[in-house]
XYZ file of C-alpha atoms in Angstrom:
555
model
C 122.102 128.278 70.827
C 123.644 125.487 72.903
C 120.889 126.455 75.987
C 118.039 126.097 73.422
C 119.482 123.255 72.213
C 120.319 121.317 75.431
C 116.617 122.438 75.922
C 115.312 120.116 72.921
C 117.105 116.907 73.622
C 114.988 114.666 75.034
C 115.139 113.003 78.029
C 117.886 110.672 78.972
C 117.779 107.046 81.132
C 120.284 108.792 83.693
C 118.552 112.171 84.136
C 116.567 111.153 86.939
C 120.139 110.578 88.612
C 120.648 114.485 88.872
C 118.135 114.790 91.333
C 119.769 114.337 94.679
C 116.939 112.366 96.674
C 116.160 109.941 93.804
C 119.976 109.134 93.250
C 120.313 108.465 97.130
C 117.463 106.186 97.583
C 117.897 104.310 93.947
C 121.335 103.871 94.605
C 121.294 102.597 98.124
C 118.198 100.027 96.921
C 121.020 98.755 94.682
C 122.824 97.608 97.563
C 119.436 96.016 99.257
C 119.228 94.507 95.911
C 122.178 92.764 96.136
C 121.704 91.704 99.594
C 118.238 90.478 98.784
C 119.425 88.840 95.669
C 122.320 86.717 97.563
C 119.476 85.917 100.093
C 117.017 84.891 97.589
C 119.420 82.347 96.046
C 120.750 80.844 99.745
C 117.027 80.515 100.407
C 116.517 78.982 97.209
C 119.137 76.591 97.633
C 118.696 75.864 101.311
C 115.333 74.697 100.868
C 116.081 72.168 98.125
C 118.359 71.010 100.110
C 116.249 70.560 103.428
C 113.185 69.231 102.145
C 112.298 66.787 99.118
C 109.397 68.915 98.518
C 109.254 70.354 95.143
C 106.121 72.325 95.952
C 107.899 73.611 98.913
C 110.614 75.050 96.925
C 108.375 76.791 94.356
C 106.924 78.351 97.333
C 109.804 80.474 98.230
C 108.715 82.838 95.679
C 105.061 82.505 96.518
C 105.967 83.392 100.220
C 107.271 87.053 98.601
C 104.785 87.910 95.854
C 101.537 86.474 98.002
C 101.445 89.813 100.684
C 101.485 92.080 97.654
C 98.482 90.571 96.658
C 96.855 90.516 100.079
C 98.492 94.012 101.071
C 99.092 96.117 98.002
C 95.589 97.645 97.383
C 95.374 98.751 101.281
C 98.709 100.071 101.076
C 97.945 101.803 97.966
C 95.277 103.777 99.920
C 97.645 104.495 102.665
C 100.020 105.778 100.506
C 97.655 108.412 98.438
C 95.687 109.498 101.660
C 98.703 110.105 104.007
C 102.807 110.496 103.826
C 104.189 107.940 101.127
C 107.446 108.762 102.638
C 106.378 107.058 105.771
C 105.045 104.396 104.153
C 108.278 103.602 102.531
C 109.769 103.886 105.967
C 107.486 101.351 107.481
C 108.190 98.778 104.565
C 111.853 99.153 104.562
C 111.633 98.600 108.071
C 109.641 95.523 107.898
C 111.837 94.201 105.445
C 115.106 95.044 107.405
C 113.731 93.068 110.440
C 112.821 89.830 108.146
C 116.136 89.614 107.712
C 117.687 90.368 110.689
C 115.417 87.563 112.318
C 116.581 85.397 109.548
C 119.966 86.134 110.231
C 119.645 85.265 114.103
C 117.824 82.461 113.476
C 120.740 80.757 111.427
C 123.054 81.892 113.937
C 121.373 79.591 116.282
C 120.399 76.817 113.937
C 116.739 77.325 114.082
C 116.247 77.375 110.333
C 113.411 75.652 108.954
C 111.145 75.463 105.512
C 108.393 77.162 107.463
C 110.383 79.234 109.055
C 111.655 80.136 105.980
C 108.737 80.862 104.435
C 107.340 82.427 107.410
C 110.051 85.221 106.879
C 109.761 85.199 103.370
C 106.191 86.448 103.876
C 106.824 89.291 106.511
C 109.531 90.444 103.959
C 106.556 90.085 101.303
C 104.623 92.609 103.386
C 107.705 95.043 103.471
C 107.365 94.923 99.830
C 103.790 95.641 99.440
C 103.895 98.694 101.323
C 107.369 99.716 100.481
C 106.587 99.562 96.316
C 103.713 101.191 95.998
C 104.619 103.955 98.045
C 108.507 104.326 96.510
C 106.799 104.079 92.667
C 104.480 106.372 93.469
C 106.681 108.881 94.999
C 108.718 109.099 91.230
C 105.881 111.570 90.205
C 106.669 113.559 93.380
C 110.631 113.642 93.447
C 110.458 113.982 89.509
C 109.289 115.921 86.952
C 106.600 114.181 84.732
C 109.043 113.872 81.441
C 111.573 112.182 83.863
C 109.023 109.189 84.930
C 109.607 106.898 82.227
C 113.832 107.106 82.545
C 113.194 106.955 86.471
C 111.072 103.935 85.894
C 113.436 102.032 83.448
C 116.419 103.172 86.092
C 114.631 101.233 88.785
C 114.350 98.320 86.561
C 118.115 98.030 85.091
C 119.411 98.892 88.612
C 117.585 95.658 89.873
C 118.418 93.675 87.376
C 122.304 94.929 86.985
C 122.457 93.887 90.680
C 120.545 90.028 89.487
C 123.811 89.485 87.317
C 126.189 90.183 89.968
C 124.305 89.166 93.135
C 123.198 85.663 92.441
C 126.476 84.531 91.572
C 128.053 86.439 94.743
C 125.001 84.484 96.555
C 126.216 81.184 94.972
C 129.496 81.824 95.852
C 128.841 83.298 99.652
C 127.129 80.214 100.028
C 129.626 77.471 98.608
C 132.946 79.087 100.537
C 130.804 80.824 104.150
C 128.099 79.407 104.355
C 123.970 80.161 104.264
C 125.000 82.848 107.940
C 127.387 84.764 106.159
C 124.968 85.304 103.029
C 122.033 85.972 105.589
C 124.410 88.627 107.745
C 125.520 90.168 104.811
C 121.823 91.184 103.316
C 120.518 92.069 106.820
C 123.259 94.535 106.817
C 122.137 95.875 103.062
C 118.450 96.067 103.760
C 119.510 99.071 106.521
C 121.028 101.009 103.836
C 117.345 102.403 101.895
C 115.749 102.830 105.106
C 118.652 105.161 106.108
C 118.483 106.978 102.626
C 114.788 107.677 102.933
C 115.157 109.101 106.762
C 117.539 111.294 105.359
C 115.931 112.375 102.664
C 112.839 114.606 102.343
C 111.116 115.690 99.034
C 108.041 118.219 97.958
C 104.661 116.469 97.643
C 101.602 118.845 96.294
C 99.421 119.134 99.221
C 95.736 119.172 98.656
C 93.386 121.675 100.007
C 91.185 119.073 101.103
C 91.243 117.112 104.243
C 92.602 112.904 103.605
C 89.656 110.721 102.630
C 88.908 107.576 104.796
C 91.165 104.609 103.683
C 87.876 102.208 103.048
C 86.525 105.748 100.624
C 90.170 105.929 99.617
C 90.082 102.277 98.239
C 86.647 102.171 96.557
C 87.543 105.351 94.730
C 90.999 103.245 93.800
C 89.580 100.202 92.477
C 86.307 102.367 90.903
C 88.788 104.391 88.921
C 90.611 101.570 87.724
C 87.964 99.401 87.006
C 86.387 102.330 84.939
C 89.884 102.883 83.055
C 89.427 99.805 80.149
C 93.563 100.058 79.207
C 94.023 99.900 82.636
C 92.075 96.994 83.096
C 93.982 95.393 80.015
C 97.202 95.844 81.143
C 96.251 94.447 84.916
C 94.679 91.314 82.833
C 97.941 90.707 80.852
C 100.425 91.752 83.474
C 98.512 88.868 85.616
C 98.360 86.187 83.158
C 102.421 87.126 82.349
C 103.692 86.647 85.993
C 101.885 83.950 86.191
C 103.658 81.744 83.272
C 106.701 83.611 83.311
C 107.437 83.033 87.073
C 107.837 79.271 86.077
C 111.249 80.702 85.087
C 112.364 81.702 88.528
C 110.506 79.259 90.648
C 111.677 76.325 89.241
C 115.614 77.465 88.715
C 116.645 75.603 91.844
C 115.198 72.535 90.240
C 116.713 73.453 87.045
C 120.391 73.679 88.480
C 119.976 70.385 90.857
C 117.969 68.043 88.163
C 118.676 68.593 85.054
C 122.299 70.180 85.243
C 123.533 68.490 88.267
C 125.077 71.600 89.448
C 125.520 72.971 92.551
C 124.878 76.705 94.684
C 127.338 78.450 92.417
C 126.000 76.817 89.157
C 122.695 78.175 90.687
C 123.444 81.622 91.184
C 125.491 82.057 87.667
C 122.364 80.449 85.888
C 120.131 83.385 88.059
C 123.088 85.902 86.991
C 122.532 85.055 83.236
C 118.963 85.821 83.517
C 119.835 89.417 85.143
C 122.475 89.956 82.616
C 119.599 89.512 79.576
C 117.342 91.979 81.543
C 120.075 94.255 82.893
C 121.160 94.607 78.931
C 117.419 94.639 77.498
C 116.669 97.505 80.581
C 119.135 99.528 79.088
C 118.294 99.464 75.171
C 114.852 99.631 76.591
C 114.185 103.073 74.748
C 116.140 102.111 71.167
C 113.802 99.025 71.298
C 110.638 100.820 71.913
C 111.332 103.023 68.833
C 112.518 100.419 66.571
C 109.512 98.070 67.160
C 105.872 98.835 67.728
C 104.724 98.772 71.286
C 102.485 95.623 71.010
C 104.926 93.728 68.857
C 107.614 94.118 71.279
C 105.590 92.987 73.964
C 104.592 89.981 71.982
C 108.463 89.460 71.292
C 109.005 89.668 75.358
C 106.671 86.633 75.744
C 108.094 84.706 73.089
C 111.505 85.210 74.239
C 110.234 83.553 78.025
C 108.586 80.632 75.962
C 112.042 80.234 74.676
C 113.462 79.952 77.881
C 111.188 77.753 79.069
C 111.216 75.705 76.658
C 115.461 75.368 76.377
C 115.674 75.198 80.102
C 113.113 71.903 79.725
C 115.314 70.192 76.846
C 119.016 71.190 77.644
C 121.609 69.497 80.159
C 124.114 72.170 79.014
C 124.783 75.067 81.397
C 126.000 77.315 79.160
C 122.792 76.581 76.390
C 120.385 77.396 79.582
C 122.675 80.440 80.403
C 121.755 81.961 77.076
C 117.958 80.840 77.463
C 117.629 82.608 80.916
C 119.187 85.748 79.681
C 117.202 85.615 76.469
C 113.693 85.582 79.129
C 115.601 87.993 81.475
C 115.341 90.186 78.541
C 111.952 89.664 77.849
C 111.020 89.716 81.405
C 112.112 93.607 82.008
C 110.952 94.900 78.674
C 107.611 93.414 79.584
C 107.649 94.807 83.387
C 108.996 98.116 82.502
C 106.492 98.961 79.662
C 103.162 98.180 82.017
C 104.959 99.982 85.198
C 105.502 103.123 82.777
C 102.090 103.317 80.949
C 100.703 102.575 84.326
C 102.324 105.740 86.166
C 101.740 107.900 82.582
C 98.074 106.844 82.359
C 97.403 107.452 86.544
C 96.559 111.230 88.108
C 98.650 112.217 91.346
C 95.580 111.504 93.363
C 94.893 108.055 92.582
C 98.623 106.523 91.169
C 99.274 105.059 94.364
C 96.143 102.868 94.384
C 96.083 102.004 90.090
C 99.856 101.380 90.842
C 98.979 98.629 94.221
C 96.051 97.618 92.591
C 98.479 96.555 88.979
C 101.046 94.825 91.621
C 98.236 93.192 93.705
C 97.383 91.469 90.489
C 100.667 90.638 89.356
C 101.834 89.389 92.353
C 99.271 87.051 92.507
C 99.342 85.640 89.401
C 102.756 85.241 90.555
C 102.119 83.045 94.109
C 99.649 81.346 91.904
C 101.965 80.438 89.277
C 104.560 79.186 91.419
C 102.037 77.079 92.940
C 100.883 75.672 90.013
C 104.236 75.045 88.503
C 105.586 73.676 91.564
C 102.313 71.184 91.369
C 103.049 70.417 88.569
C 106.706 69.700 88.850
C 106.077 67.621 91.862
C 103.064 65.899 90.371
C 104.414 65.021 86.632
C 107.874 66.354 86.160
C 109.994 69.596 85.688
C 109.839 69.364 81.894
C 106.373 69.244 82.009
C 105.655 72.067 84.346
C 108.376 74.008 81.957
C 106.853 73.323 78.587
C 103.243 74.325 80.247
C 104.839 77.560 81.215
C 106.236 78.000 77.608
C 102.619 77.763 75.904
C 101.048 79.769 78.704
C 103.487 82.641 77.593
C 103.067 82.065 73.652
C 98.610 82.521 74.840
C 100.213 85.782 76.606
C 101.907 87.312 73.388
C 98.703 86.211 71.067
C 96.697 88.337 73.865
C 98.172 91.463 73.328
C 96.505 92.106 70.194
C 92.948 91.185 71.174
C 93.589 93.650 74.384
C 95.845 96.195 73.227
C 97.377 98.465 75.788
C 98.413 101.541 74.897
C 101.486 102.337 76.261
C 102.386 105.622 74.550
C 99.316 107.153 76.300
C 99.913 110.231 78.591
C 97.228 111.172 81.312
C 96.685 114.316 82.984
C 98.419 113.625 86.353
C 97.285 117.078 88.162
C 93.592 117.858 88.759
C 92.719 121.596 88.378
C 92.132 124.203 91.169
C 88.644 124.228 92.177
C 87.057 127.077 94.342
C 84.438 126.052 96.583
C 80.663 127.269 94.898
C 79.295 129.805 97.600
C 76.410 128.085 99.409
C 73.247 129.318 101.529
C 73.168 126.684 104.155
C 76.159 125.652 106.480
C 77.404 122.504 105.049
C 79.799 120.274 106.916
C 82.296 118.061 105.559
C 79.612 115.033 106.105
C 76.861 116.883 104.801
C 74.664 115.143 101.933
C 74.192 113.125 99.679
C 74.783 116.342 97.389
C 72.552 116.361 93.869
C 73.866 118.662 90.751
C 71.937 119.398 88.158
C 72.799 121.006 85.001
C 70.620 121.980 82.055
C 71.847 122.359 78.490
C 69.593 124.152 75.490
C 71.563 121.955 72.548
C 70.242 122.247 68.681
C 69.341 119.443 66.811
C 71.872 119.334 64.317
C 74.080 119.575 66.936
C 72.856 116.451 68.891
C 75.516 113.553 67.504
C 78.426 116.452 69.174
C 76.790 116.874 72.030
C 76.075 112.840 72.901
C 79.668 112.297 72.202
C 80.892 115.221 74.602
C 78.779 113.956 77.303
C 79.523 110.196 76.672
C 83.118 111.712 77.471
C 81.978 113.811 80.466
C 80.050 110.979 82.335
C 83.654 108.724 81.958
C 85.478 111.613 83.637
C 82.800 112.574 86.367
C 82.681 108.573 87.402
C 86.159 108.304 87.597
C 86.316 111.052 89.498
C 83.482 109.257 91.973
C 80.475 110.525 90.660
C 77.176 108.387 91.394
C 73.915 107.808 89.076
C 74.829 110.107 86.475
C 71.847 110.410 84.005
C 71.479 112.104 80.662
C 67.614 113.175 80.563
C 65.954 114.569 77.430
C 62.642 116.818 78.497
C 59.325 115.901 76.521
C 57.909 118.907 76.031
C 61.089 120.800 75.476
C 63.302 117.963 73.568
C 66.188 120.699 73.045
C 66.261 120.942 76.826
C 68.849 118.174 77.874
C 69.254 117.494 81.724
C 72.934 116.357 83.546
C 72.588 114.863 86.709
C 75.080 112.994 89.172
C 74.905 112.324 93.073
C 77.800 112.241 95.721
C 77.541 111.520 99.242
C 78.726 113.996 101.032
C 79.837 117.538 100.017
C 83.422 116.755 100.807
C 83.231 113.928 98.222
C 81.548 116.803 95.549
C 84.571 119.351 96.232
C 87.126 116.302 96.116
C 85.599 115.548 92.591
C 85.924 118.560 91.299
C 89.327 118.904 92.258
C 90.449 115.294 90.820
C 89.395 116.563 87.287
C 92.135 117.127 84.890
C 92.448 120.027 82.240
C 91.417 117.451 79.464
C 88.242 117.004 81.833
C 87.665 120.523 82.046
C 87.933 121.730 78.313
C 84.897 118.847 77.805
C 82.535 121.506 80.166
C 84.054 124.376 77.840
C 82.948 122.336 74.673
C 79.699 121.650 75.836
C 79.446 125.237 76.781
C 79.815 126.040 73.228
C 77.074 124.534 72.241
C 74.487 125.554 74.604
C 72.164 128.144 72.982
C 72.369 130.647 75.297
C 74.415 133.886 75.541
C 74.902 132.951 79.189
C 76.681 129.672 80.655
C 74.799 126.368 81.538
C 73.799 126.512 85.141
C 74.198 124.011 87.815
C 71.632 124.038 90.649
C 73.191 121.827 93.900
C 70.674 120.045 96.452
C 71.098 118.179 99.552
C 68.905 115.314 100.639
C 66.755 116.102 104.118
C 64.860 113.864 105.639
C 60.769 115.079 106.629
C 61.503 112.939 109.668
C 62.705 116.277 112.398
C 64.061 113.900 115.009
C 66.365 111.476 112.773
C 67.827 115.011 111.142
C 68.267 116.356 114.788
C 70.114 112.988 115.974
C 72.003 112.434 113.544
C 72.403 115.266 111.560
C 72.068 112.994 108.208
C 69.034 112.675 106.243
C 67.383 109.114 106.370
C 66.057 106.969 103.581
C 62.616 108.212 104.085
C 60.565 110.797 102.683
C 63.301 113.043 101.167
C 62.805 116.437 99.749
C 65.131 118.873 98.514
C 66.958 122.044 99.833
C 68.517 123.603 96.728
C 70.607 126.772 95.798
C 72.490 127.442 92.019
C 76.091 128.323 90.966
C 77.238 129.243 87.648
């Protein structure tokens, strides 16, 4: 009785902890956290205090989130068509080496706002490949029912470390100096790199050969494009970071104009806002079943208009302690519920790419907003550039009900086994473009079912990467119904098939069902050949002229 009931309890936060590579590599990004963290705020710092630029300042953050945009949607690809594991090793790497330069270069007084943000950048890129690939790789480690605790994990653990490391930052900095801080997170950016060379896990291998990154990343952005909550969450995750980075970006400002303080009043103002997240991270899963989804993602955007808007009226450190942990809050309950639906709602093929693709966008709306804020700042003042932010996030919370996301949703994340249809000609990999064509005998008072099935079908097959999919109706016949799609090559055909999910597949049974036949719809395959003999003999490709087709059937 206690096995079957140990077997019913649902899922906790630290389950994901029990699996041995997961624990290693989340807990040793803990400690890059905290080095990153206590470099963050000695950059921060430094560069108010070496330049009277405003804009310059803001742009520490932009000089982070900008590569993810650039980077993210290529490393996406990467990290779907070949070892994510190696992709993680190459960011971590990247990162490690940011730092270490940083590090020398403050040994030998060479530190300077572009250098500064020259680093901050290559660092940027560590992240865009490193994120993506480490995200992705939760679906691999994990079991499915463990992805949302894993997710949540990663967010309190970086957020547990923002309420301890700013303030050891601040305090680094005001007793050693900005080359101890920079020594000491060169030193914790080694420690994930070193967890993920020592640690291997079991990734489903596909039957299939890897698809060419440029094919890899048009079927990445087609699938998402074609996935609407996807596309809702990418618009409101953008137009989030993009207010709500005001938050960050102008802190420095925050602790140097308004409350006069100094590196240490800094990082305890930065370790109020992790406290608010690191606390909201973990009462992340009572919240979400107290309060509806979209209503507690319209309470996360309020809470960072609150912030703003205290951190643009007060002069009292401890009021704008309680504001920035009030929009910490909000900031990881917002983060953590797109991040999860985004994994739930992705298959294993193509989470890498939805995942870079949702960052990509985030991370730009990020650089932009701490552009614009910094602008602003610069060009009117900080309370300004605050109270802007404020109603940009109030827009964000309204927007959540005219573009729901649903969060809840679960996606199939495995494609099914599909056995290659026996052919009469020798295909290669390259050969094509490949033509299917299926034929359904439907009744009429069965037409509104059957229009509804395929309306789902057509969804699934262009996700998937079909091309020209047409529903055709014959004349003469009208309960004969035609399906046709087009891929270019063969390889592309087999990968299709092999992308669709279960859900995808009991649509063909259903339609099955209501063919009037005793015998199952049939599927006749063609290749395009060109009439012209010596383009087909060069090239081995059929041309755009004077087609005809070579066909054979499966069942």
């Amino acid at each position: 009785m206690q096995i079957e009931n140990a077997s019913l309890r649902g899922p906790t936060t630290l389950d994901p902890l029990r699996n041995a590579a997961f624990c290693s590599i989340w807990s040793s990004t803990q400690v890059a956290n905290l080095g990153w963290l206590v470099q963050t705020v000695t950059i921060g710092w430094l560069m108010a205090t070496i330049t009277a630029s405003d804009l310059m300042v803001a742009l520490v953050q932009a000089s982070t989130t900008l590569p993810a945009f650039i980077l993210s949607i290529v490393a996406g690809a990467v990290a779907d068509t070949y070892s994510r594991r190696s992709v993680m090793i190459a960011g971590l790497s990247l990162i490690a080496l940011a730092s270490i330069v940083l590090a020398v270069a403050a040994a030998f007084g060479f530190v300077s706002p572009w250098l500064i943000l020259a680093l901050g950048f290559m660092a940027g890129c560590g992240f865009a490949l490193n994120d993506p690939a480490w995200h992705a790789s939760v679906g691999d480690i994990l079991d499915k029912r463990d992805i949302p605790a894993a997710v949540t994990l990663m967010s309190v653990g970086y957020n547990m470390t923002r309420s301890v490391g700013p303030a050891l930052g601040g305090a680094i900095l005001a007793v050693l100096g900005p080359l101890a801080a920079f020594l000491f997170s060169a030193c914790s950016n080694l420690a994930p790199l070193g967890a993920v060379l020592r640690n291997k896990w079991h990734v489903r291998s596909s039957p299939l050969p890897a698809e060419r990154i440029s094919t890899a990343i048009h079927d990445g952005i087609r699938f998402t494009a074609l996935s609407s909550d996807i596309r809702a969450a990418i618009i409101r995750a953008t137009l989030f970071g993009l207010a709500a980075i005001a938050i960050l970006a102008l802190l420095p400002l925050v602790a140097r104009d308004r409350l006069a303080g100094g590196p240490i009043t800094y990082g305890v103002l930065f370790a109020g806002f992790g406290t608010g997240a690191c606390i909201a991270g973990l009462n992340n899963r009572l919240l979400r079943k107290l309060i509806p989804q979209e209503w507690l993602m319209a309470i996360a955007s309020i809470a960072g208009a609150v912030c703003c808007l205290s951190l643009a009226l007060t002069s009292s450190v401890p009021v704008a302690i309680l504001a920035l942990a009030l929009g910490g809050a909000g900031w990881v309950v917002t983060w953590t519920g797109f991040d999860v639906w985004v994994q739930l709602a992705s298959p294993r093929w193509v989470v890498g790419r939805t995942l870079s693709i949702y960052y990509a966008f985030l991370s730009g709306g990020m650089a932009a907003g701490s552009w614009i804020w910094g602008t602003v700042a610069q060009t009117y003042s900080l309370t300004s550039s605050l109270e802007l932010a404020a109603a940009g996030l109030l827009l964000v919370a309204v927007l959540g009900f005219v573009l729901p996301v649903h969060l809840a949703a679960e996606g199939d994340q495995h494609g099914c086994v599909y056995p290659a249809p026996a052919v009469a000609l020798d295909l290669k990999p390259r050969s094509g473009p490949i033509s299917a064509r299926t034929e359904y005998s439907i009744h009429e008072n069965d037409l509104d079912i059957f229009l509804n099935h395929m309306r789902t079908r057509r969804y699934a097959l262009a996700r998937a990467g079909a091309r020209d999919w047409t529903l055709q109706r014959n004349l003469r016949k009208p309960s004969r119904w035609t399906e046709t799609f087009r891929t270019p090559t063969w390889m592309d055909f087999l990968r299709l098939h092999h992308r669709l999910s279960p859900s995808d597949q009991e649509v063909v049974q259903l339609l099955a069902l209501l063919h009037m036949s005793d015998k199952p719809p049939e599927t006749d395959l063609s290749i395009e050949r060109t009439t012209d003999a010596r383009r087909t003999q060069k090239t081995g490709r059929p041309t755009k002229r004077r087609r005809h087709q070579q066909g054979y059937s499966h069942r």
